[in-house]
């Protein structure tokens, strides 16, 4: 799931499973209804917390109001910081008793798993259309505009954009905690081929974005093309932007395709072929063949193993 950018949802698992998933996962988690210890653990390991307003999980149950929901979010923010928390409704608007009977029974029709009793969203925000009341409640609670904007959407967008930026840059999945309060940010190792101008340029651009926009240290590792592919496949390198696909590096991709992730094209329309100085009267491979004596029948290529 990490390799393809899928968030791990810990909403309905126990404490041990939460901790094991967080330690195993290297990207953002989306937890709910955890202990203080688990919430801190999630934030410390780069997780993100969406706070539900499902009434049974608020302190006053179906008597809860939008103010109780704001209080619940404030409690978690005081534990982990406002950059790691987001508005998560868990709305079940428009569903009748039959729906809740189904979701509270094993496979919808066997033994009862839990009984929530009457379900009624918090007063003041019982429908999605009442969301402006949530903003008003946050203001009443003394929240700053910046804090409100973060929790209502900017934190979610930041997480989504970080994932999108990163996946657009890299060929292989890289472990990045997205919450800004993550304790230690790992060094990202990007393999490139020294002497290939495209490889040097794109790698430097990516490294600059990751350092300055995402805040991660980057090590650019010069290697031969074959070693570059092996490094990504083994995990010695986190990524490369120098994979010439689908043709030039086809053999490498065939060998390692089960161990790498082809995320995106970083240089659309790129071309590769033969070139000659402008003083050579040859405009096609046929012209070169007709004048092969002038070149001693040789074509000078780049380094061995380049593809």
PDB file of C-alpha atoms in Angstrom:
ATOM      1  CA  UNK A   1       0.000   0.000   0.000  1.00  0.00           C
ATOM      2  CA  UNK A   2       2.862   2.369   0.785  1.00  0.00           C
ATOM      3  CA  UNK A   3       4.452   1.764  -2.598  1.00  0.00           C
ATOM      4  CA  UNK A   4       1.356   2.900  -4.506  1.00  0.00           C
ATOM      5  CA  UNK A   5       0.389   5.759  -2.188  1.00  0.00           C
ATOM      6  CA  UNK A   6      -2.635   4.284  -0.401  1.00  0.00           C
ATOM      7  CA  UNK A   7      -3.314   5.567   3.113  1.00  0.00           C
ATOM      8  CA  UNK A   8      -3.647   2.934   5.834  1.00  0.00           C
ATOM      9  CA  UNK A   9      -6.958   3.367   7.696  1.00  0.00           C
ATOM     10  CA  UNK A  10      -6.746   2.333  11.356  1.00  0.00           C
ATOM     11  CA  UNK A  11     -10.277   3.336  12.299  1.00  0.00           C
ATOM     12  CA  UNK A  12     -11.573  -0.078  13.250  1.00  0.00           C
ATOM     13  CA  UNK A  13      -8.562  -1.935  14.629  1.00  0.00           C
ATOM     14  CA  UNK A  14      -7.236  -2.438  18.144  1.00  0.00           C
ATOM     15  CA  UNK A  15      -4.249  -0.861  19.857  1.00  0.00           C
ATOM     16  CA  UNK A  16      -1.697  -3.560  19.022  1.00  0.00           C
ATOM     17  CA  UNK A  17      -2.709  -3.609  15.371  1.00  0.00           C
ATOM     18  CA  UNK A  18      -2.495   0.193  15.260  1.00  0.00           C
ATOM     19  CA  UNK A  19       1.054   0.231  16.620  1.00  0.00           C
ATOM     20  CA  UNK A  20       2.196  -2.619  14.380  1.00  0.00           C
ATOM     21  CA  UNK A  21       0.723  -0.967  11.286  1.00  0.00           C
ATOM     22  CA  UNK A  22       2.275   2.403  12.147  1.00  0.00           C
ATOM     23  CA  UNK A  23       5.720   0.902  12.703  1.00  0.00           C
ATOM     24  CA  UNK A  24       5.502  -1.170   9.528  1.00  0.00           C
ATOM     25  CA  UNK A  25       4.044   1.620   7.424  1.00  0.00           C
ATOM     26  CA  UNK A  26       6.268   4.437   6.252  1.00  0.00           C
ATOM     27  CA  UNK A  27       3.572   6.796   5.111  1.00  0.00           C
ATOM     28  CA  UNK A  28       0.605   8.576   6.592  1.00  0.00           C
ATOM     29  CA  UNK A  29      -2.026   6.768   8.682  1.00  0.00           C
ATOM     30  CA  UNK A  30      -5.676   7.736   9.043  1.00  0.00           C
ATOM     31  CA  UNK A  31      -6.744   6.675  12.559  1.00  0.00           C
ATOM     32  CA  UNK A  32      -9.879   7.175  14.650  1.00  0.00           C
ATOM     33  CA  UNK A  33     -10.964   6.525  18.242  1.00  0.00           C
ATOM     34  CA  UNK A  34      -7.549   5.857  19.714  1.00  0.00           C
ATOM     35  CA  UNK A  35      -6.111   6.341  23.189  1.00  0.00           C
ATOM     36  CA  UNK A  36      -3.970   9.390  23.982  1.00  0.00           C
ATOM     37  CA  UNK A  37      -0.888   7.195  23.836  1.00  0.00           C
ATOM     38  CA  UNK A  38      -1.859   5.821  20.434  1.00  0.00           C
ATOM     39  CA  UNK A  39      -2.650   9.288  19.084  1.00  0.00           C
ATOM     40  CA  UNK A  40       0.763  10.593  20.140  1.00  0.00           C
ATOM     41  CA  UNK A  41       2.382   7.492  18.695  1.00  0.00           C
ATOM     42  CA  UNK A  42       0.628   8.088  15.371  1.00  0.00           C
ATOM     43  CA  UNK A  43       1.712  11.746  15.192  1.00  0.00           C
ATOM     44  CA  UNK A  44       5.275  10.975  16.299  1.00  0.00           C
ATOM     45  CA  UNK A  45       5.567   8.512  13.434  1.00  0.00           C
ATOM     46  CA  UNK A  46       4.248  10.857  10.763  1.00  0.00           C
ATOM     47  CA  UNK A  47       0.571   9.928  10.943  1.00  0.00           C
ATOM     48  CA  UNK A  48      -2.505  12.051  10.317  1.00  0.00           C
ATOM     49  CA  UNK A  49      -5.699  11.990  12.406  1.00  0.00           C
ATOM     50  CA  UNK A  50      -9.191  12.554  11.040  1.00  0.00           C
ATOM     51  CA  UNK A  51     -11.550  13.296  13.960  1.00  0.00           C
ATOM     52  CA  UNK A  52     -15.007  11.730  13.655  1.00  0.00           C
ATOM     53  CA  UNK A  53     -18.229  13.362  14.815  1.00  0.00           C
ATOM     54  CA  UNK A  54     -20.063  10.023  15.067  1.00  0.00           C
ATOM     55  CA  UNK A  55     -22.245  10.665  18.177  1.00  0.00           C
ATOM     56  CA  UNK A  56     -21.496   7.450  20.129  1.00  0.00           C
ATOM     57  CA  UNK A  57     -17.833   8.507  20.179  1.00  0.00           C
ATOM     58  CA  UNK A  58     -18.484  11.992  21.599  1.00  0.00           C
ATOM     59  CA  UNK A  59     -18.742  12.413  25.358  1.00  0.00           C
ATOM     60  CA  UNK A  60     -22.473  13.294  25.374  1.00  0.00           C
ATOM     61  CA  UNK A  61     -23.550  10.797  22.724  1.00  0.00           C
ATOM     62  CA  UNK A  62     -26.743  11.767  20.912  1.00  0.00           C
ATOM     63  CA  UNK A  63     -27.019  14.799  23.202  1.00  0.00           C
ATOM     64  CA  UNK A  64     -23.815  16.173  21.651  1.00  0.00           C
ATOM     65  CA  UNK A  65     -23.732  19.494  19.814  1.00  0.00           C
ATOM     66  CA  UNK A  66     -21.357  20.992  17.311  1.00  0.00           C
ATOM     67  CA  UNK A  67     -19.554  22.581  20.285  1.00  0.00           C
ATOM     68  CA  UNK A  68     -18.835  19.108  21.695  1.00  0.00           C
ATOM     69  CA  UNK A  69     -17.295  18.127  18.380  1.00  0.00           C
ATOM     70  CA  UNK A  70     -15.042  21.198  18.407  1.00  0.00           C
ATOM     71  CA  UNK A  71     -14.052  20.332  21.978  1.00  0.00           C
ATOM     72  CA  UNK A  72     -13.124  16.791  20.882  1.00  0.00           C
ATOM     73  CA  UNK A  73     -10.957  18.134  18.058  1.00  0.00           C
ATOM     74  CA  UNK A  74      -9.325  20.626  20.417  1.00  0.00           C
ATOM     75  CA  UNK A  75      -8.476  17.821  22.816  1.00  0.00           C
ATOM     76  CA  UNK A  76      -6.624  15.914  20.105  1.00  0.00           C
ATOM     77  CA  UNK A  77      -4.952  19.068  18.779  1.00  0.00           C
ATOM     78  CA  UNK A  78      -3.612  19.748  22.270  1.00  0.00           C
ATOM     79  CA  UNK A  79      -2.121  16.248  22.229  1.00  0.00           C
ATOM     80  CA  UNK A  80      -0.501  16.189  18.789  1.00  0.00           C
ATOM     81  CA  UNK A  81      -0.601  19.699  17.303  1.00  0.00           C
ATOM     82  CA  UNK A  82      -2.866  21.366  14.770  1.00  0.00           C
ATOM     83  CA  UNK A  83      -0.872  20.250  11.710  1.00  0.00           C
ATOM     84  CA  UNK A  84      -1.711  16.568  12.244  1.00  0.00           C
ATOM     85  CA  UNK A  85      -5.497  16.832  12.634  1.00  0.00           C
ATOM     86  CA  UNK A  86      -8.363  17.118  10.154  1.00  0.00           C
ATOM     87  CA  UNK A  87     -12.159  17.371  10.042  1.00  0.00           C
ATOM     88  CA  UNK A  88     -13.574  13.874   9.464  1.00  0.00           C
ATOM     89  CA  UNK A  89     -17.355  13.706   9.581  1.00  0.00           C
ATOM     90  CA  UNK A  90     -18.212  10.011   9.173  1.00  0.00           C
ATOM     91  CA  UNK A  91     -21.616  11.299   8.058  1.00  0.00           C
ATOM     92  CA  UNK A  92     -24.366   8.730   7.556  1.00  0.00           C
ATOM     93  CA  UNK A  93     -26.900  11.284   6.405  1.00  0.00           C
ATOM     94  CA  UNK A  94     -30.065   9.840   4.888  1.00  0.00           C
ATOM     95  CA  UNK A  95     -29.676   6.250   6.130  1.00  0.00           C
ATOM     96  CA  UNK A  96     -32.450   4.508   8.060  1.00  0.00           C
ATOM     97  CA  UNK A  97     -32.440   1.969  10.903  1.00  0.00           C
ATOM     98  CA  UNK A  98     -32.015  -0.911   8.464  1.00  0.00           C
ATOM     99  CA  UNK A  99     -28.632   0.421   7.405  1.00  0.00           C
ATOM    100  CA  UNK A 100     -27.364   0.601  10.989  1.00  0.00           C
ATOM    101  CA  UNK A 101     -28.718  -2.869  11.734  1.00  0.00           C
ATOM    102  CA  UNK A 102     -26.754  -4.159   8.758  1.00  0.00           C
ATOM    103  CA  UNK A 103     -23.426  -2.513   9.661  1.00  0.00           C
ATOM    104  CA  UNK A 104     -23.627  -3.633  13.297  1.00  0.00           C
ATOM    105  CA  UNK A 105     -24.043  -7.328  12.444  1.00  0.00           C
ATOM    106  CA  UNK A 106     -21.373  -9.750  11.267  1.00  0.00           C
ATOM    107  CA  UNK A 107     -21.531  -9.723   7.449  1.00  0.00           C
ATOM    108  CA  UNK A 108     -24.715  -7.704   7.781  1.00  0.00           C
ATOM    109  CA  UNK A 109     -26.981 -10.530   8.925  1.00  0.00           C
ATOM    110  CA  UNK A 110     -25.316 -12.779  11.517  1.00  0.00           C
ATOM    111  CA  UNK A 111     -24.394 -12.117  15.167  1.00  0.00           C
ATOM    112  CA  UNK A 112     -24.620  -8.554  16.465  1.00  0.00           C
ATOM    113  CA  UNK A 113     -21.195  -6.960  16.812  1.00  0.00           C
ATOM    114  CA  UNK A 114     -22.225  -3.782  18.585  1.00  0.00           C
ATOM    115  CA  UNK A 115     -25.286  -1.722  19.385  1.00  0.00           C
ATOM    116  CA  UNK A 116     -24.990   2.025  18.977  1.00  0.00           C
ATOM    117  CA  UNK A 117     -28.584   2.648  19.954  1.00  0.00           C
ATOM    118  CA  UNK A 118     -30.184   5.759  18.488  1.00  0.00           C
ATOM    119  CA  UNK A 119     -27.971   7.552  15.969  1.00  0.00           C
ATOM    120  CA  UNK A 120     -28.373  11.313  15.739  1.00  0.00           C
ATOM    121  CA  UNK A 121     -25.641  13.616  14.483  1.00  0.00           C
ATOM    122  CA  UNK A 122     -24.557  16.471  16.778  1.00  0.00           C
ATOM    123  CA  UNK A 123     -27.019  19.318  17.064  1.00  0.00           C
ATOM    124  CA  UNK A 124     -25.981  22.163  14.820  1.00  0.00           C
ATOM    125  CA  UNK A 125     -24.292  19.948  12.240  1.00  0.00           C
ATOM    126  CA  UNK A 126     -26.754  17.159  11.564  1.00  0.00           C
ATOM    127  CA  UNK A 127     -26.399  17.578   7.812  1.00  0.00           C
ATOM    128  CA  UNK A 128     -23.518  18.462   5.532  1.00  0.00           C
ATOM    129  CA  UNK A 129     -25.362  21.667   4.685  1.00  0.00           C
ATOM    130  CA  UNK A 130     -24.835  22.872   8.259  1.00  0.00           C
ATOM    131  CA  UNK A 131     -21.036  22.813   7.991  1.00  0.00           C
ATOM    132  CA  UNK A 132     -20.858  26.648   8.293  1.00  0.00           C
ATOM    133  CA  UNK A 133     -22.091  26.148  11.875  1.00  0.00           C
ATOM    134  CA  UNK A 134     -18.879  24.239  12.544  1.00  0.00           C
ATOM    135  CA  UNK A 135     -16.789  27.217  11.458  1.00  0.00           C
ATOM    136  CA  UNK A 136     -18.843  29.453  13.746  1.00  0.00           C
ATOM    137  CA  UNK A 137     -18.345  27.041  16.666  1.00  0.00           C
ATOM    138  CA  UNK A 138     -14.587  27.038  16.072  1.00  0.00           C
ATOM    139  CA  UNK A 139     -14.556  30.834  16.120  1.00  0.00           C
ATOM    140  CA  UNK A 140     -16.629  30.826  19.323  1.00  0.00           C
ATOM    141  CA  UNK A 141     -14.065  28.488  20.889  1.00  0.00           C
ATOM    142  CA  UNK A 142     -11.341  31.032  20.138  1.00  0.00           C
ATOM    143  CA  UNK A 143      -9.700  29.282  17.210  1.00  0.00           C
ATOM    144  CA  UNK A 144      -7.528  31.431  14.958  1.00  0.00           C
ATOM    145  CA  UNK A 145      -8.342  31.681  11.263  1.00  0.00           C
ATOM    146  CA  UNK A 146      -5.180  29.738  10.455  1.00  0.00           C
ATOM    147  CA  UNK A 147      -6.127  26.878  12.773  1.00  0.00           C
ATOM    148  CA  UNK A 148      -9.654  26.735  11.332  1.00  0.00           C
ATOM    149  CA  UNK A 149      -8.374  26.655   7.757  1.00  0.00           C
ATOM    150  CA  UNK A 150      -5.925  23.874   8.568  1.00  0.00           C
ATOM    151  CA  UNK A 151      -8.428  21.582  10.269  1.00  0.00           C
ATOM    152  CA  UNK A 152     -11.274  22.190   7.806  1.00  0.00           C
ATOM    153  CA  UNK A 153      -9.213  21.365   4.752  1.00  0.00           C
ATOM    154  CA  UNK A 154      -5.685  22.690   4.391  1.00  0.00           C
ATOM    155  CA  UNK A 155      -4.141  19.813   6.345  1.00  0.00           C
ATOM    156  CA  UNK A 156      -5.983  17.293   4.159  1.00  0.00           C
ATOM    157  CA  UNK A 157      -4.933  19.142   1.002  1.00  0.00           C
ATOM    158  CA  UNK A 158      -1.337  19.383   2.161  1.00  0.00           C
ATOM    159  CA  UNK A 159      -1.224  15.636   2.714  1.00  0.00           C
ATOM    160  CA  UNK A 160      -2.828  14.950  -0.661  1.00  0.00           C
ATOM    161  CA  UNK A 161      -0.549  17.386  -2.497  1.00  0.00           C
ATOM    162  CA  UNK A 162       2.583  16.012  -0.855  1.00  0.00           C
ATOM    163  CA  UNK A 163       1.602  12.554  -2.003  1.00  0.00           C
ATOM    164  CA  UNK A 164       0.829  13.799  -5.506  1.00  0.00           C
ATOM    165  CA  UNK A 165       4.045  15.823  -5.819  1.00  0.00           C
ATOM    166  CA  UNK A 166       6.135  12.976  -4.566  1.00  0.00           C
ATOM    167  CA  UNK A 167       4.517  10.290  -6.687  1.00  0.00           C
ATOM    168  CA  UNK A 168       4.840  12.474  -9.768  1.00  0.00           C
ATOM    169  CA  UNK A 169       8.567  12.802  -9.146  1.00  0.00           C
ATOM    170  CA  UNK A 170       9.679   9.327  -8.267  1.00  0.00           C
ATOM    171  CA  UNK A 171       9.773   5.956  -9.946  1.00  0.00           C
ATOM    172  CA  UNK A 172       9.847   3.941  -6.734  1.00  0.00           C
ATOM    173  CA  UNK A 173       7.755   4.296  -3.591  1.00  0.00           C
ATOM    174  CA  UNK A 174       9.626   6.263  -0.921  1.00  0.00           C
ATOM    175  CA  UNK A 175       8.895   6.363   2.798  1.00  0.00           C
ATOM    176  CA  UNK A 176       7.725   9.861   3.733  1.00  0.00           C
ATOM    177  CA  UNK A 177       5.825  10.832   6.884  1.00  0.00           C
ATOM    178  CA  UNK A 178       3.536  13.682   5.825  1.00  0.00           C
ATOM    179  CA  UNK A 179       2.747  15.309   9.163  1.00  0.00           C
ATOM    180  CA  UNK A 180       5.089  18.239   9.750  1.00  0.00           C
ATOM    181  CA  UNK A 181       5.645  17.119  13.338  1.00  0.00           C
ATOM    182  CA  UNK A 182       7.250  13.831  12.356  1.00  0.00           C
ATOM    183  CA  UNK A 183      10.325  13.424  14.528  1.00  0.00           C
ATOM    184  CA  UNK A 184      13.126  12.546  12.101  1.00  0.00           C
ATOM    185  CA  UNK A 185      12.950  12.906   8.357  1.00  0.00           C
ATOM    186  CA  UNK A 186      14.909  10.248   6.481  1.00  0.00           C
ATOM    187  CA  UNK A 187      17.413  11.066   3.770  1.00  0.00           C
ATOM    188  CA  UNK A 188      16.012  10.319   0.317  1.00  0.00           C
ATOM    189  CA  UNK A 189      18.546   8.646  -1.983  1.00  0.00           C
ATOM    190  CA  UNK A 190      18.018   9.258  -5.701  1.00  0.00           C
ATOM    191  CA  UNK A 191      20.136   7.353  -8.190  1.00  0.00           C
ATOM    192  CA  UNK A 192      21.240   9.030 -11.413  1.00  0.00           C
ATOM    193  CA  UNK A 193      23.770   8.476 -14.206  1.00  0.00           C
ATOM    194  CA  UNK A 194      26.650  10.962 -14.154  1.00  0.00           C
ATOM    195  CA  UNK A 195      27.277  12.286 -17.651  1.00  0.00           C
ATOM    196  CA  UNK A 196      23.693  11.922 -18.839  1.00  0.00           C
ATOM    197  CA  UNK A 197      22.537  15.518 -19.041  1.00  0.00           C
ATOM    198  CA  UNK A 198      18.854  14.606 -18.725  1.00  0.00           C
ATOM    199  CA  UNK A 199      19.561  12.445 -15.678  1.00  0.00           C
ATOM    200  CA  UNK A 200      21.610  15.142 -13.966  1.00  0.00           C
ATOM    201  CA  UNK A 201      19.058  17.871 -14.711  1.00  0.00           C
ATOM    202  CA  UNK A 202      15.877  16.047 -13.655  1.00  0.00           C
ATOM    203  CA  UNK A 203      17.509  14.629 -10.536  1.00  0.00           C
ATOM    204  CA  UNK A 204      18.702  18.059  -9.416  1.00  0.00           C
ATOM    205  CA  UNK A 205      15.227  19.528  -9.984  1.00  0.00           C
ATOM    206  CA  UNK A 206      13.612  16.713  -7.980  1.00  0.00           C
ATOM    207  CA  UNK A 207      16.168  17.022  -5.183  1.00  0.00           C
ATOM    208  CA  UNK A 208      15.555  20.759  -4.957  1.00  0.00           C
ATOM    209  CA  UNK A 209      11.769  20.288  -4.677  1.00  0.00           C
ATOM    210  CA  UNK A 210      12.062  17.539  -2.072  1.00  0.00           C
ATOM    211  CA  UNK A 211      14.486  19.597   0.028  1.00  0.00           C
ATOM    212  CA  UNK A 212      12.784  22.979  -0.232  1.00  0.00           C
ATOM    213  CA  UNK A 213       9.105  22.057  -0.581  1.00  0.00           C
ATOM    214  CA  UNK A 214       8.875  18.819   1.391  1.00  0.00           C
ATOM    215  CA  UNK A 215      11.684  19.450   3.864  1.00  0.00           C
ATOM    216  CA  UNK A 216      13.595  16.187   3.410  1.00  0.00           C
ATOM    217  CA  UNK A 217      17.359  15.814   3.048  1.00  0.00           C
ATOM    218  CA  UNK A 218      18.359  14.325  -0.304  1.00  0.00           C
ATOM    219  CA  UNK A 219      21.450  12.408  -1.374  1.00  0.00           C
ATOM    220  CA  UNK A 220      22.048  12.163  -5.123  1.00  0.00           C
ATOM    221  CA  UNK A 221      23.959   8.966  -5.902  1.00  0.00           C
ATOM    222  CA  UNK A 222      25.850   8.721  -9.244  1.00  0.00           C
ATOM    223  CA  UNK A 223      25.836   5.153 -10.586  1.00  0.00           C
ATOM    224  CA  UNK A 224      25.856   3.221 -13.847  1.00  0.00           C
ATOM    225  CA  UNK A 225      22.439   2.489 -15.340  1.00  0.00           C
ATOM    226  CA  UNK A 226      22.419  -1.196 -14.425  1.00  0.00           C
ATOM    227  CA  UNK A 227      23.483  -0.529 -10.838  1.00  0.00           C
ATOM    228  CA  UNK A 228      20.854   2.218 -10.630  1.00  0.00           C
ATOM    229  CA  UNK A 229      18.076  -0.243 -11.434  1.00  0.00           C
ATOM    230  CA  UNK A 230      19.484  -2.833  -9.038  1.00  0.00           C
ATOM    231  CA  UNK A 231      19.760  -0.221  -6.291  1.00  0.00           C
ATOM    232  CA  UNK A 232      16.101   0.780  -6.568  1.00  0.00           C
ATOM    233  CA  UNK A 233      14.993  -2.853  -6.740  1.00  0.00           C
ATOM    234  CA  UNK A 234      16.968  -3.742  -3.591  1.00  0.00           C
ATOM    235  CA  UNK A 235      15.956  -0.618  -1.708  1.00  0.00           C
ATOM    236  CA  UNK A 236      19.512   0.757  -1.546  1.00  0.00           C
ATOM    237  CA  UNK A 237      18.183   3.679  -3.589  1.00  0.00           C
ATOM    238  CA  UNK A 238      14.770   5.189  -2.950  1.00  0.00           C
ATOM    239  CA  UNK A 239      14.143   6.350  -6.497  1.00  0.00           C
ATOM    240  CA  UNK A 240      15.452   7.289  -9.903  1.00  0.00           C
ATOM    241  CA  UNK A 241      14.196   9.652 -12.571  1.00  0.00           C
ATOM    242  CA  UNK A 242      16.526   8.169 -15.184  1.00  0.00           C
ATOM    243  CA  UNK A 243      14.610   5.126 -16.377  1.00  0.00           C
ATOM    244  CA  UNK A 244      14.308   5.247 -20.169  1.00  0.00           C
ATOM    245  CA  UNK A 245      11.100   3.347 -20.873  1.00  0.00           C
ATOM    246  CA  UNK A 246       9.510   1.576 -22.595  1.00  0.00           C
ATOM    247  CA  UNK A 247      12.339   0.668 -24.989  1.00  0.00           C
ATOM    248  CA  UNK A 248      15.878   1.582 -23.929  1.00  0.00           C
ATOM    249  CA  UNK A 249      15.671   0.088 -20.436  1.00  0.00           C
ATOM    250  CA  UNK A 250      13.144  -2.576 -21.336  1.00  0.00           C
ATOM    251  CA  UNK A 251      15.497  -5.387 -20.283  1.00  0.00           C
ATOM    252  CA  UNK A 252      16.081  -3.817 -16.862  1.00  0.00           C
ATOM    253  CA  UNK A 253      12.367  -3.267 -16.334  1.00  0.00           C
ATOM    254  CA  UNK A 254      11.574  -6.850 -17.316  1.00  0.00           C
ATOM    255  CA  UNK A 255      14.129  -8.075 -14.780  1.00  0.00           C
ATOM    256  CA  UNK A 256      13.068  -5.840 -11.886  1.00  0.00           C
ATOM    257  CA  UNK A 257       9.418  -4.968 -12.573  1.00  0.00           C
ATOM    258  CA  UNK A 258       8.184  -6.921  -9.544  1.00  0.00           C
ATOM    259  CA  UNK A 259      10.452  -4.903  -7.246  1.00  0.00           C
ATOM    260  CA  UNK A 260       9.930  -1.347  -8.524  1.00  0.00           C
ATOM    261  CA  UNK A 261       6.923   0.896  -9.119  1.00  0.00           C
ATOM    262  CA  UNK A 262       6.612   2.865 -12.356  1.00  0.00           C
ATOM    263  CA  UNK A 263       4.778   5.873 -10.928  1.00  0.00           C
ATOM    264  CA  UNK A 264       4.704   8.456 -13.703  1.00  0.00           C
ATOM    265  CA  UNK A 265       6.386   9.927 -16.765  1.00  0.00           C
ATOM    266  CA  UNK A 266       8.659  12.788 -15.721  1.00  0.00           C
ATOM    267  CA  UNK A 267       9.842  13.763 -19.217  1.00  0.00           C
ATOM    268  CA  UNK A 268       7.040  13.279 -21.787  1.00  0.00           C
ATOM    269  CA  UNK A 269       7.969  13.283 -25.458  1.00  0.00           C
ATOM    270  CA  UNK A 270      11.629  12.431 -24.852  1.00  0.00           C
ATOM    271  CA  UNK A 271      13.456  11.019 -27.872  1.00  0.00           C
ATOM    272  CA  UNK A 272      16.597   8.970 -28.264  1.00  0.00           C
ATOM    273  CA  UNK A 273      18.515   8.189 -31.440  1.00  0.00           C
ATOM    274  CA  UNK A 274      21.650   8.733 -33.504  1.00  0.00           C
ATOM    275  CA  UNK A 275      23.220  12.154 -34.037  1.00  0.00           C
ATOM    276  CA  UNK A 276      25.944  13.444 -36.335  1.00  0.00           C
ATOM    277  CA  UNK A 277      27.781  16.788 -36.551  1.00  0.00           C
ATOM    278  CA  UNK A 278      26.101  19.360 -38.801  1.00  0.00           C
ATOM    279  CA  UNK A 279      28.932  19.124 -41.341  1.00  0.00           C
ATOM    280  CA  UNK A 280      28.044  15.479 -42.069  1.00  0.00           C
ATOM    281  CA  UNK A 281      25.736  15.106 -45.065  1.00  0.00           C
ATOM    282  CA  UNK A 282      23.578  12.399 -43.524  1.00  0.00           C
ATOM    283  CA  UNK A 283      19.945  12.790 -42.532  1.00  0.00           C
ATOM    284  CA  UNK A 284      18.872   9.194 -42.010  1.00  0.00           C
ATOM    285  CA  UNK A 285      20.189   5.777 -41.077  1.00  0.00           C
ATOM    286  CA  UNK A 286      20.119   4.926 -44.790  1.00  0.00           C
ATOM    287  CA  UNK A 287      22.447   7.895 -45.459  1.00  0.00           C
ATOM    288  CA  UNK A 288      24.819   6.662 -42.765  1.00  0.00           C
ATOM    289  CA  UNK A 289      24.880   3.211 -44.295  1.00  0.00           C
ATOM    290  CA  UNK A 290      25.627   4.673 -47.716  1.00  0.00           C
ATOM    291  CA  UNK A 291      28.598   6.578 -46.256  1.00  0.00           C
ATOM    292  CA  UNK A 292      29.801   3.982 -43.775  1.00  0.00           C
ATOM    293  CA  UNK A 293      33.323   4.027 -45.195  1.00  0.00           C
ATOM    294  CA  UNK A 294      33.719   7.631 -43.995  1.00  0.00           C
ATOM    295  CA  UNK A 295      33.016   6.432 -40.453  1.00  0.00           C
ATOM    296  CA  UNK A 296      35.041   3.221 -40.700  1.00  0.00           C
ATOM    297  CA  UNK A 297      31.716   1.435 -40.330  1.00  0.00           C
ATOM    298  CA  UNK A 298      31.508   2.404 -36.652  1.00  0.00           C
ATOM    299  CA  UNK A 299      28.830   4.005 -34.477  1.00  0.00           C
ATOM    300  CA  UNK A 300      30.172   5.376 -31.200  1.00  0.00           C
ATOM    301  CA  UNK A 301      27.742   4.839 -28.342  1.00  0.00           C
ATOM    302  CA  UNK A 302      27.684   5.736 -24.664  1.00  0.00           C
ATOM    303  CA  UNK A 303      28.736   3.618 -21.711  1.00  0.00           C
ATOM    304  CA  UNK A 304      28.175  -0.123 -21.722  1.00  0.00           C
ATOM    305  CA  UNK A 305      24.965  -1.189 -20.046  1.00  0.00           C
ATOM    306  CA  UNK A 306      23.239   2.112 -20.797  1.00  0.00           C
ATOM    307  CA  UNK A 307      20.484   0.268 -22.615  1.00  0.00           C
TER     308      UNK A 307
END
